PDB file of C-alpha atoms in Angstrom:
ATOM      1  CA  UNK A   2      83.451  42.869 -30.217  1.00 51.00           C
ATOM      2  CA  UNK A   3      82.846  44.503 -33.216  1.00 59.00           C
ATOM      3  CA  UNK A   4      81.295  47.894 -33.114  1.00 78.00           C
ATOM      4  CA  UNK A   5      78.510  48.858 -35.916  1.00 87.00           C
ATOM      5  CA  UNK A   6      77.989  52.700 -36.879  1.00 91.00           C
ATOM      6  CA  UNK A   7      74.615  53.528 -38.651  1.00 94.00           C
ATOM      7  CA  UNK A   8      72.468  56.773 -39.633  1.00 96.00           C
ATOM      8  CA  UNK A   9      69.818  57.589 -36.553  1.00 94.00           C
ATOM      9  CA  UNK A  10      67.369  57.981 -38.856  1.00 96.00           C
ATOM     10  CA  UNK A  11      66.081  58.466 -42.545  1.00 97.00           C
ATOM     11  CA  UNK A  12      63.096  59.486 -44.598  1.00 97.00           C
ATOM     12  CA  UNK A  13      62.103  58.123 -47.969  1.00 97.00           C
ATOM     13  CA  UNK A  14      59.328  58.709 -50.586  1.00 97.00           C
ATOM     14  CA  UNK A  15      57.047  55.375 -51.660  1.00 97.00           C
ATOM     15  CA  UNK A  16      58.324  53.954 -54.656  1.00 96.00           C
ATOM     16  CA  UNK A  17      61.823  55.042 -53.545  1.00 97.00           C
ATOM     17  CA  UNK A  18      65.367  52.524 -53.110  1.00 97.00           C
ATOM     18  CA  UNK A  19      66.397  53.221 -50.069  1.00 98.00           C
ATOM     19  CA  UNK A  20      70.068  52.447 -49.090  1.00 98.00           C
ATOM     20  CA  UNK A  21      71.098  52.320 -45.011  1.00 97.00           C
ATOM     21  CA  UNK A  22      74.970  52.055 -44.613  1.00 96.00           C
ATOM     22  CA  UNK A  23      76.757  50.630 -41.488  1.00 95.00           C
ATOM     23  CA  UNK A  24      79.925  50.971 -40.605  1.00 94.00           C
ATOM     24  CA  UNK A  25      81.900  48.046 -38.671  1.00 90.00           C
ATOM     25  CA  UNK A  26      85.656  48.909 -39.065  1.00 89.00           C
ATOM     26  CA  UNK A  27      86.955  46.198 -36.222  1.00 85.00           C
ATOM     27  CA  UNK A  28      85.398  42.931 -38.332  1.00 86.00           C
ATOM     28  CA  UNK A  29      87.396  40.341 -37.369  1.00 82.00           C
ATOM     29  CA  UNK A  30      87.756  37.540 -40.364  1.00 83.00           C
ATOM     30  CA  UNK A  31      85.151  35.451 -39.314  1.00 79.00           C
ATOM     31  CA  UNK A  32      82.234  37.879 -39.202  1.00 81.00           C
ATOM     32  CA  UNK A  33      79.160  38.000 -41.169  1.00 85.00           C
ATOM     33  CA  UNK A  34      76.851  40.757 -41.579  1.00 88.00           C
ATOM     34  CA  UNK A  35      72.891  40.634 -40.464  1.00 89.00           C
ATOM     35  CA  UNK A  36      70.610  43.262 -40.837  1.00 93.00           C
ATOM     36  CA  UNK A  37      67.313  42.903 -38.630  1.00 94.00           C
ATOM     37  CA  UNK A  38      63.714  45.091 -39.257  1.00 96.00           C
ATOM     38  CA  UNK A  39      61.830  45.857 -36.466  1.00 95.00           C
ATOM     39  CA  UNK A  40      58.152  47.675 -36.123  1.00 94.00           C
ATOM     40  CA  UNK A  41      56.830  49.055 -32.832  1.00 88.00           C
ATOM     41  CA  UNK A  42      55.845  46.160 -29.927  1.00 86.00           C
ATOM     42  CA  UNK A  43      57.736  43.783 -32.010  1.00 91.00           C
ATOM     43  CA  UNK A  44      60.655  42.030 -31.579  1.00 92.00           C
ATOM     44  CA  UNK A  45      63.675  42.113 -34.456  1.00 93.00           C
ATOM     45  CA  UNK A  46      63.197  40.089 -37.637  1.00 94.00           C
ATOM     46  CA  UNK A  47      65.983  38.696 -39.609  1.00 92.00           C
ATOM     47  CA  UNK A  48      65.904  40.632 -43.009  1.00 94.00           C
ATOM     48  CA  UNK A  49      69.000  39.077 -44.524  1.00 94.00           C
ATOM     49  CA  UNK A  50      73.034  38.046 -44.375  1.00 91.00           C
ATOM     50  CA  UNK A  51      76.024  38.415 -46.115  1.00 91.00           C
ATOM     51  CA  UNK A  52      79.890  37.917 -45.661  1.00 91.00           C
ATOM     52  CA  UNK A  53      81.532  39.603 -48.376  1.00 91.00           C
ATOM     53  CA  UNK A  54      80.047  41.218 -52.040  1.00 92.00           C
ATOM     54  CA  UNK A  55      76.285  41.309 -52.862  1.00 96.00           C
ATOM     55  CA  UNK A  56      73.499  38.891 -51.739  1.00 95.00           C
ATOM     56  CA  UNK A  57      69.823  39.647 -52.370  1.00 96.00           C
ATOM     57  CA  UNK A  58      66.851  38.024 -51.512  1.00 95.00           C
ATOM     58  CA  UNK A  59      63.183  38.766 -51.996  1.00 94.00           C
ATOM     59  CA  UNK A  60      63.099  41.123 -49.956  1.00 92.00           C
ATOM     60  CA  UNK A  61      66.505  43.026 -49.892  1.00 97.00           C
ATOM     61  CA  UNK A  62      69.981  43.205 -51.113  1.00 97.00           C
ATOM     62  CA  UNK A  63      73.218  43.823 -49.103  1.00 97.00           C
ATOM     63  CA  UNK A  64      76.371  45.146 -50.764  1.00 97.00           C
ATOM     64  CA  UNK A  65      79.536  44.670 -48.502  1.00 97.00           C
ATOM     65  CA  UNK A  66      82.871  45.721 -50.098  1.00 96.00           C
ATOM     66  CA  UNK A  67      86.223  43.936 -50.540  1.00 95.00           C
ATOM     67  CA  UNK A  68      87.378  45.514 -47.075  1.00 95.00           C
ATOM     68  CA  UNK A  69      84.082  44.453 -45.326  1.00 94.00           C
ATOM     69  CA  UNK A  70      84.469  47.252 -43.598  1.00 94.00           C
ATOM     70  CA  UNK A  71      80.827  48.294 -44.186  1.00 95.00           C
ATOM     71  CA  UNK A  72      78.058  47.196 -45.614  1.00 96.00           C
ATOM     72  CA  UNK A  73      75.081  48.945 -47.440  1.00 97.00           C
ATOM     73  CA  UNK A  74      71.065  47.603 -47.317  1.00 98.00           C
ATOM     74  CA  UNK A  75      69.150  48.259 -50.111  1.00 98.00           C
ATOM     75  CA  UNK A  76      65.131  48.236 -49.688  1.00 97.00           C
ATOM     76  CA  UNK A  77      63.817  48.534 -53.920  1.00 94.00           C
ATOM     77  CA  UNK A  78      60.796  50.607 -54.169  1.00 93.00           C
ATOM     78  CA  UNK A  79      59.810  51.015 -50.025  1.00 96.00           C
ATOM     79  CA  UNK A  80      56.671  51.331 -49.309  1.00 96.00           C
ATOM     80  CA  UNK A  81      54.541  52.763 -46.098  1.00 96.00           C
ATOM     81  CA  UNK A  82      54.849  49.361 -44.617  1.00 95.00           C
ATOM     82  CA  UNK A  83      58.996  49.262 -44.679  1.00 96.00           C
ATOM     83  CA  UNK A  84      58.467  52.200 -41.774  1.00 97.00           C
ATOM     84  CA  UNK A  85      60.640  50.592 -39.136  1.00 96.00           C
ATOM     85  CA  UNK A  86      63.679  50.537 -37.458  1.00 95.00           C
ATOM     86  CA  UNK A  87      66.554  48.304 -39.023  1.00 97.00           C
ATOM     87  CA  UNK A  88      69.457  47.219 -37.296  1.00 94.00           C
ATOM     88  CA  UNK A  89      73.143  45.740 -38.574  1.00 91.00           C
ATOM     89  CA  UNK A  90      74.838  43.266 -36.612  1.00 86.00           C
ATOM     90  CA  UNK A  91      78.293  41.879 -36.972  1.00 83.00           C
ATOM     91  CA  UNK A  92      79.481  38.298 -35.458  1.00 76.00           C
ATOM     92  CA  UNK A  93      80.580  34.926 -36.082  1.00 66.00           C
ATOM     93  CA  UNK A  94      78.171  32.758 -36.104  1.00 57.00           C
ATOM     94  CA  UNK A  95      80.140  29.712 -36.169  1.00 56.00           C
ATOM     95  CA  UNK A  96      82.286  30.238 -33.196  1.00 53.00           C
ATOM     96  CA  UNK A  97      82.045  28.002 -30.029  1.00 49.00           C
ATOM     97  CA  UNK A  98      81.979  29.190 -26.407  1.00 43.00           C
ATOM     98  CA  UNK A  99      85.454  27.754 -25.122  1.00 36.00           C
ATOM     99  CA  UNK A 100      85.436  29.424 -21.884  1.00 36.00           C
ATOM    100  CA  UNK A 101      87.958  32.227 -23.237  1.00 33.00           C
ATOM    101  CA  UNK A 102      86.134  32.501 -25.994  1.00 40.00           C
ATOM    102  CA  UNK A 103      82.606  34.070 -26.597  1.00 49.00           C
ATOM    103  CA  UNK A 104      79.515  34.165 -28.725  1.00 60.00           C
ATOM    104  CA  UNK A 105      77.487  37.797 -28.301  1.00 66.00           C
ATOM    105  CA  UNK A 106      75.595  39.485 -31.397  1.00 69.00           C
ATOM    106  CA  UNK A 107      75.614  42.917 -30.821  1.00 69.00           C
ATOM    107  CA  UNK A 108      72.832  45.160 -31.571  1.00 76.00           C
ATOM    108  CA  UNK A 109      73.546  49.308 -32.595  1.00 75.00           C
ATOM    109  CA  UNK A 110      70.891  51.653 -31.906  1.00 82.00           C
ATOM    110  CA  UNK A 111      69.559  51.093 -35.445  1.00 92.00           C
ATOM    111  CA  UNK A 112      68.229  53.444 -38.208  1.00 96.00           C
ATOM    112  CA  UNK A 113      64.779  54.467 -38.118  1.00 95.00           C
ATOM    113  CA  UNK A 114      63.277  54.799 -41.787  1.00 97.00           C
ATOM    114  CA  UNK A 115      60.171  56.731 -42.428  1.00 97.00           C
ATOM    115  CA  UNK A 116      58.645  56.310 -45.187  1.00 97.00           C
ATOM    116  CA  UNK A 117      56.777  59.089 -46.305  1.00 96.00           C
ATOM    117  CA  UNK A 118      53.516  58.863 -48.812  1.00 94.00           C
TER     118      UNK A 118
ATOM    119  CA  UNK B  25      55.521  25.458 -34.360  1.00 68.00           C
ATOM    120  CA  UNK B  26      55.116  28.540 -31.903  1.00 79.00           C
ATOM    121  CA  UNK B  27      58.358  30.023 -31.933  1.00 93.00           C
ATOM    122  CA  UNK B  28      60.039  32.049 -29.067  1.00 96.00           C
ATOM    123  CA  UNK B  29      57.098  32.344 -26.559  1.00 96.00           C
ATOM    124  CA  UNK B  30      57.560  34.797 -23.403  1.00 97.00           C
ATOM    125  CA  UNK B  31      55.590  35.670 -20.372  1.00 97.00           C
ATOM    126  CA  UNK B  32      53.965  37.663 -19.397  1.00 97.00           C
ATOM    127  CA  UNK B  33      53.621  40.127 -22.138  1.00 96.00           C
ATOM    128  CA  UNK B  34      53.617  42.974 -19.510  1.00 97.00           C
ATOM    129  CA  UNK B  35      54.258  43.585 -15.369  1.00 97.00           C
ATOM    130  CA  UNK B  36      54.396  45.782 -13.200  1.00 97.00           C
ATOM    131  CA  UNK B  37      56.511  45.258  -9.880  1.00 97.00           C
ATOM    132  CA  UNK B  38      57.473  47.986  -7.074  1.00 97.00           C
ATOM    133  CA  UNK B  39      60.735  48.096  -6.255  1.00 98.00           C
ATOM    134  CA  UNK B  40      62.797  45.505  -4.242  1.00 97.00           C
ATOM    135  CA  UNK B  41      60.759  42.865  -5.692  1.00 97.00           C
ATOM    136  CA  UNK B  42      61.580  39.748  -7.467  1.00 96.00           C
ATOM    137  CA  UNK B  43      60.357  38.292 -10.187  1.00 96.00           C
ATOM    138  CA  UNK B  44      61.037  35.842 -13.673  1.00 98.00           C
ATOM    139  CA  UNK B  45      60.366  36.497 -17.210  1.00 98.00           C
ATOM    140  CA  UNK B  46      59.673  33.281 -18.834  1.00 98.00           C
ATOM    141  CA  UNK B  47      60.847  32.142 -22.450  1.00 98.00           C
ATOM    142  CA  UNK B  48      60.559  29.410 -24.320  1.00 98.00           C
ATOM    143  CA  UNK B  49      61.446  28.098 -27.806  1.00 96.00           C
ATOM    144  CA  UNK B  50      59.774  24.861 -29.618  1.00 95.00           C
ATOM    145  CA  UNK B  51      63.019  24.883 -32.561  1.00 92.00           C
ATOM    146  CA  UNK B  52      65.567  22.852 -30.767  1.00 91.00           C
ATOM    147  CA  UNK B  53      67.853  26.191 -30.810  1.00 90.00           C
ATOM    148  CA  UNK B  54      71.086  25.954 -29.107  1.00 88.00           C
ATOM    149  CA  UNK B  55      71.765  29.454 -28.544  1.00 88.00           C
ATOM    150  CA  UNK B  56      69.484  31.766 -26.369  1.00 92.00           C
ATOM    151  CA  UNK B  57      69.520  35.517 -25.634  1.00 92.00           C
ATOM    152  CA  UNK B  58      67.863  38.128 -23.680  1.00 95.00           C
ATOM    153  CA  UNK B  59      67.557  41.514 -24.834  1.00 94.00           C
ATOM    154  CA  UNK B  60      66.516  45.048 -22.948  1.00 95.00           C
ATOM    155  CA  UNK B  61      65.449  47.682 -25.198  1.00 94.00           C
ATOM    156  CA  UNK B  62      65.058  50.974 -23.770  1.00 92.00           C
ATOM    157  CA  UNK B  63      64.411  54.554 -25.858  1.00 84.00           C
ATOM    158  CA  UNK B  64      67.087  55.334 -27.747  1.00 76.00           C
ATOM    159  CA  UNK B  65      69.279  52.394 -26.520  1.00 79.00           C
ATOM    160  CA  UNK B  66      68.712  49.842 -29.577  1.00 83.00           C
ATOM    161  CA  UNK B  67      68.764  46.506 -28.015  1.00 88.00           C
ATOM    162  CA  UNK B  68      71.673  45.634 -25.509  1.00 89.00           C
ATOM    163  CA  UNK B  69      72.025  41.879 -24.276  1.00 88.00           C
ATOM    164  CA  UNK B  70      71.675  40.862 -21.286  1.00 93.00           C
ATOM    165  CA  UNK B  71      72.478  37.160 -20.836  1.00 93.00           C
ATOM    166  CA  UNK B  72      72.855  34.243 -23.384  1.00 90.00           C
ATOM    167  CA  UNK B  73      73.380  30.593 -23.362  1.00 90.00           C
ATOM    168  CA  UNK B  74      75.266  28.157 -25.966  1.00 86.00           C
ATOM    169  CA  UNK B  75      73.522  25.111 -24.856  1.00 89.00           C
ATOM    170  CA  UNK B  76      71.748  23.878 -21.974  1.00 92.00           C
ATOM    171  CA  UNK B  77      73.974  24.455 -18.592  1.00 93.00           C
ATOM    172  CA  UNK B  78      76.027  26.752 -20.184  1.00 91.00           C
ATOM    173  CA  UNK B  79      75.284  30.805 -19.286  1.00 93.00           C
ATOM    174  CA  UNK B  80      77.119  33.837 -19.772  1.00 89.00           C
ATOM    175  CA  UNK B  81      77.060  37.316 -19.241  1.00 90.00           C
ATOM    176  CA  UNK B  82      76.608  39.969 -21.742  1.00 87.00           C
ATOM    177  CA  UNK B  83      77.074  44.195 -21.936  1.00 85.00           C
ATOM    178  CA  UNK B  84      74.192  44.758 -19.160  1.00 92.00           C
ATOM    179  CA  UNK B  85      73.872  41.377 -16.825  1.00 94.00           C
ATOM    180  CA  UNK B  86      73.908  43.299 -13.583  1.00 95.00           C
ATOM    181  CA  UNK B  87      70.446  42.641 -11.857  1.00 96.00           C
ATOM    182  CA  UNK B  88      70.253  40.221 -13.415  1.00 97.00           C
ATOM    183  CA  UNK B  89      70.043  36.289 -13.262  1.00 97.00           C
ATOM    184  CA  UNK B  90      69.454  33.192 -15.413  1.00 97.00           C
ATOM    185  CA  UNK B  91      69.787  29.385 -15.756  1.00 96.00           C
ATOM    186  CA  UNK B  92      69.629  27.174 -18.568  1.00 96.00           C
ATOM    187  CA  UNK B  93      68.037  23.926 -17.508  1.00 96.00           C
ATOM    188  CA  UNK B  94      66.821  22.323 -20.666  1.00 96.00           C
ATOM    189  CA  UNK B  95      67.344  23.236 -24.366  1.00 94.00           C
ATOM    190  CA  UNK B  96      63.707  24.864 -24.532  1.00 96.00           C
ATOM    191  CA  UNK B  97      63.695  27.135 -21.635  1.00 97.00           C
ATOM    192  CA  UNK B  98      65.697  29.987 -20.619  1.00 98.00           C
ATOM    193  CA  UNK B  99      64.245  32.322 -17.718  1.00 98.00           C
ATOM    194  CA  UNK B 100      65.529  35.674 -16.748  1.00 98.00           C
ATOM    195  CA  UNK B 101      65.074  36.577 -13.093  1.00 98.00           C
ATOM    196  CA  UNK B 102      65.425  39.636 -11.179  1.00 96.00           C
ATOM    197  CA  UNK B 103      66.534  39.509  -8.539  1.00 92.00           C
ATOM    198  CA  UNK B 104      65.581  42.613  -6.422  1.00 96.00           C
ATOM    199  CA  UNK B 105      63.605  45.217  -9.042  1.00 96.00           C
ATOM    200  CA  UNK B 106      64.769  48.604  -9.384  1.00 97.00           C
ATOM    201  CA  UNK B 107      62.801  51.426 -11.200  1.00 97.00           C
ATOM    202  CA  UNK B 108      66.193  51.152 -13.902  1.00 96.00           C
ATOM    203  CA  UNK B 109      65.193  47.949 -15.325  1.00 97.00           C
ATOM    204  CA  UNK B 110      61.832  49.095 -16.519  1.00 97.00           C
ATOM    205  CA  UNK B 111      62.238  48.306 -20.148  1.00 97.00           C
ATOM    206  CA  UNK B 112      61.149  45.840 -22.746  1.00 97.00           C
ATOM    207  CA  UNK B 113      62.692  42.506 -22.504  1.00 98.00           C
ATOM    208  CA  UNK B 114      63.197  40.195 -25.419  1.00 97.00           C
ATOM    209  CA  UNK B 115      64.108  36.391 -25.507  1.00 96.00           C
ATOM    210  CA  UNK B 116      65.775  35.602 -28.731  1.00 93.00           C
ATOM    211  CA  UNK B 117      67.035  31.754 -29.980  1.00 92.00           C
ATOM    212  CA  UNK B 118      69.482  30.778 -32.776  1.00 87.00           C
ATOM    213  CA  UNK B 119      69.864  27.089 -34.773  1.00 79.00           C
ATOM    214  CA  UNK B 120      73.057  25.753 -33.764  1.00 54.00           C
ATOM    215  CA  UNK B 121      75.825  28.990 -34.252  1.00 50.00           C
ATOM    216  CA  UNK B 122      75.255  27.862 -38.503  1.00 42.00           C
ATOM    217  CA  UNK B 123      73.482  30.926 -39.393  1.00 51.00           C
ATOM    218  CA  UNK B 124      73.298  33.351 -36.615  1.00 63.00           C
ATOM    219  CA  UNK B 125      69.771  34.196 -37.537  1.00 81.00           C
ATOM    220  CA  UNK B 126      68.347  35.230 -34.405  1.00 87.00           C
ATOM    221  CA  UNK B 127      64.329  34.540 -34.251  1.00 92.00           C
ATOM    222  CA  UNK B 128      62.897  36.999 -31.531  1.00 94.00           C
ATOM    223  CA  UNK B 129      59.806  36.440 -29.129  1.00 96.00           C
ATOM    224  CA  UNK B 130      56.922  38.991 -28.333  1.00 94.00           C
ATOM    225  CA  UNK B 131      58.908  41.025 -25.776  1.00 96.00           C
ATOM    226  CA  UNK B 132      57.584  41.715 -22.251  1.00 97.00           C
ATOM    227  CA  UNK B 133      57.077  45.034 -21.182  1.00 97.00           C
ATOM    228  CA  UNK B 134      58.230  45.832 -17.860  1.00 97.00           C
ATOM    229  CA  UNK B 135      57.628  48.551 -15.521  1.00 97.00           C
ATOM    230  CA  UNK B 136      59.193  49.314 -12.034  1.00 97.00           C
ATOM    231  CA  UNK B 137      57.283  51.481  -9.828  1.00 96.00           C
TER     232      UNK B 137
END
């Protein structure tokens, strides 16, 4: 399984972009990329997905490199409400339990952004 | 639609006894999960299940038991509580292995005494 690497924690001003990095040097070829957001007594919310270059949706980007062997979340212009933990996951979504196969998304421990006022 | 739903949303057992954490998902998902998330531990999985009948282990199963009767349900029992599994549980479910997006429930919080 493919191992993820991210900062334990980071602080950011309002108004700031904040970029998180992860590190997943054992992607196999059939990996994509999720990063997850997740406040206190809450359970993990997708944020978005990529499998290689940029992607961006409303509410972030993700910039993965030709050797997908990390991948960057930007956040434009946090604000006190972006305080949270996010997470970056790596696994193949399309792959089918065979019996020798198997089909596990792996959480890190996460970053933990504070945003300060 | 509600989502993932679990029960109960908190417990407290004393050691050496049993009990199941329910969950349940209204989306048709395929794939189901269960989570523990402990201080400083992120979230480490448990169980999960492709389809219905079909369970496997994942990084912490020991303690552990589950079944996978019909798509919507996926219960995680223990079998014989120990004051090491007092955590926060989550039940997480996935479209059919297309996406990977993994829609979480509530959590229950558990606490072993």
């Amino acid at each position: 399984l493919a191992k993820t690497t991210q900062p334990i924690s980071m602080d950011s001003y309002e108004g700031q972009e904040v970029n998180i990095t992860c590190s997943h040097n054992n992607i196999a070829t059939n990996d994509y990329i999720t990063w997850y957001q997740q406040f206190p007594s809450q359970g993990p919310r997708f944020i978005i997905q990529g499998y290689k270059t940029k992607v961006t949706n409303e509410v972030a980007s993700l910039f993965i490199p030709a050797d997908r062997k990390s991948s960057t979340l930007s956040l434009p212009r946090v604000s006190l409400s972006d305080t949270a933990v996010y997470y970056c996951l790596v696994g193949d979504p399309s792959s089918k339990y065979s019996g020798a196969g198997s089909y596990q998304l792996t959480f890190g421990k996460g970053t933990k952004l504070s945003v300060i006022p | 639609n509600a989502g993932v739903t679990q029960t109960p949303k908190f417990q407290v057992l004393k050691t050496g006894q049993s009990m199941t954490l329910q969950c349940a998902q209204d989306m048709n998902h395929e794939y189901m999960s269960w989570y523990r998330q402990d201080p400083g531990m992120g979230l480490r999985l448990i169980h999960y299940s492709v389809g219905a009948g079909i369970t496997d282990q994942g990084e912490v199963p020991n303690g552990y038991n589950v079944s996978r009767s019909t798509t919507e349900d996926f219960p995680l029992r223990l079998l014989s509580a120990a004051p090491s599994q007092t955590s926060v549980y989550f039940c997480a479910s996935s479209y059919a292995l297309a996406t990977g997006e993994l829609f979480f429930g509530e959590g229950s919080r558990l606490t072993v005494l």
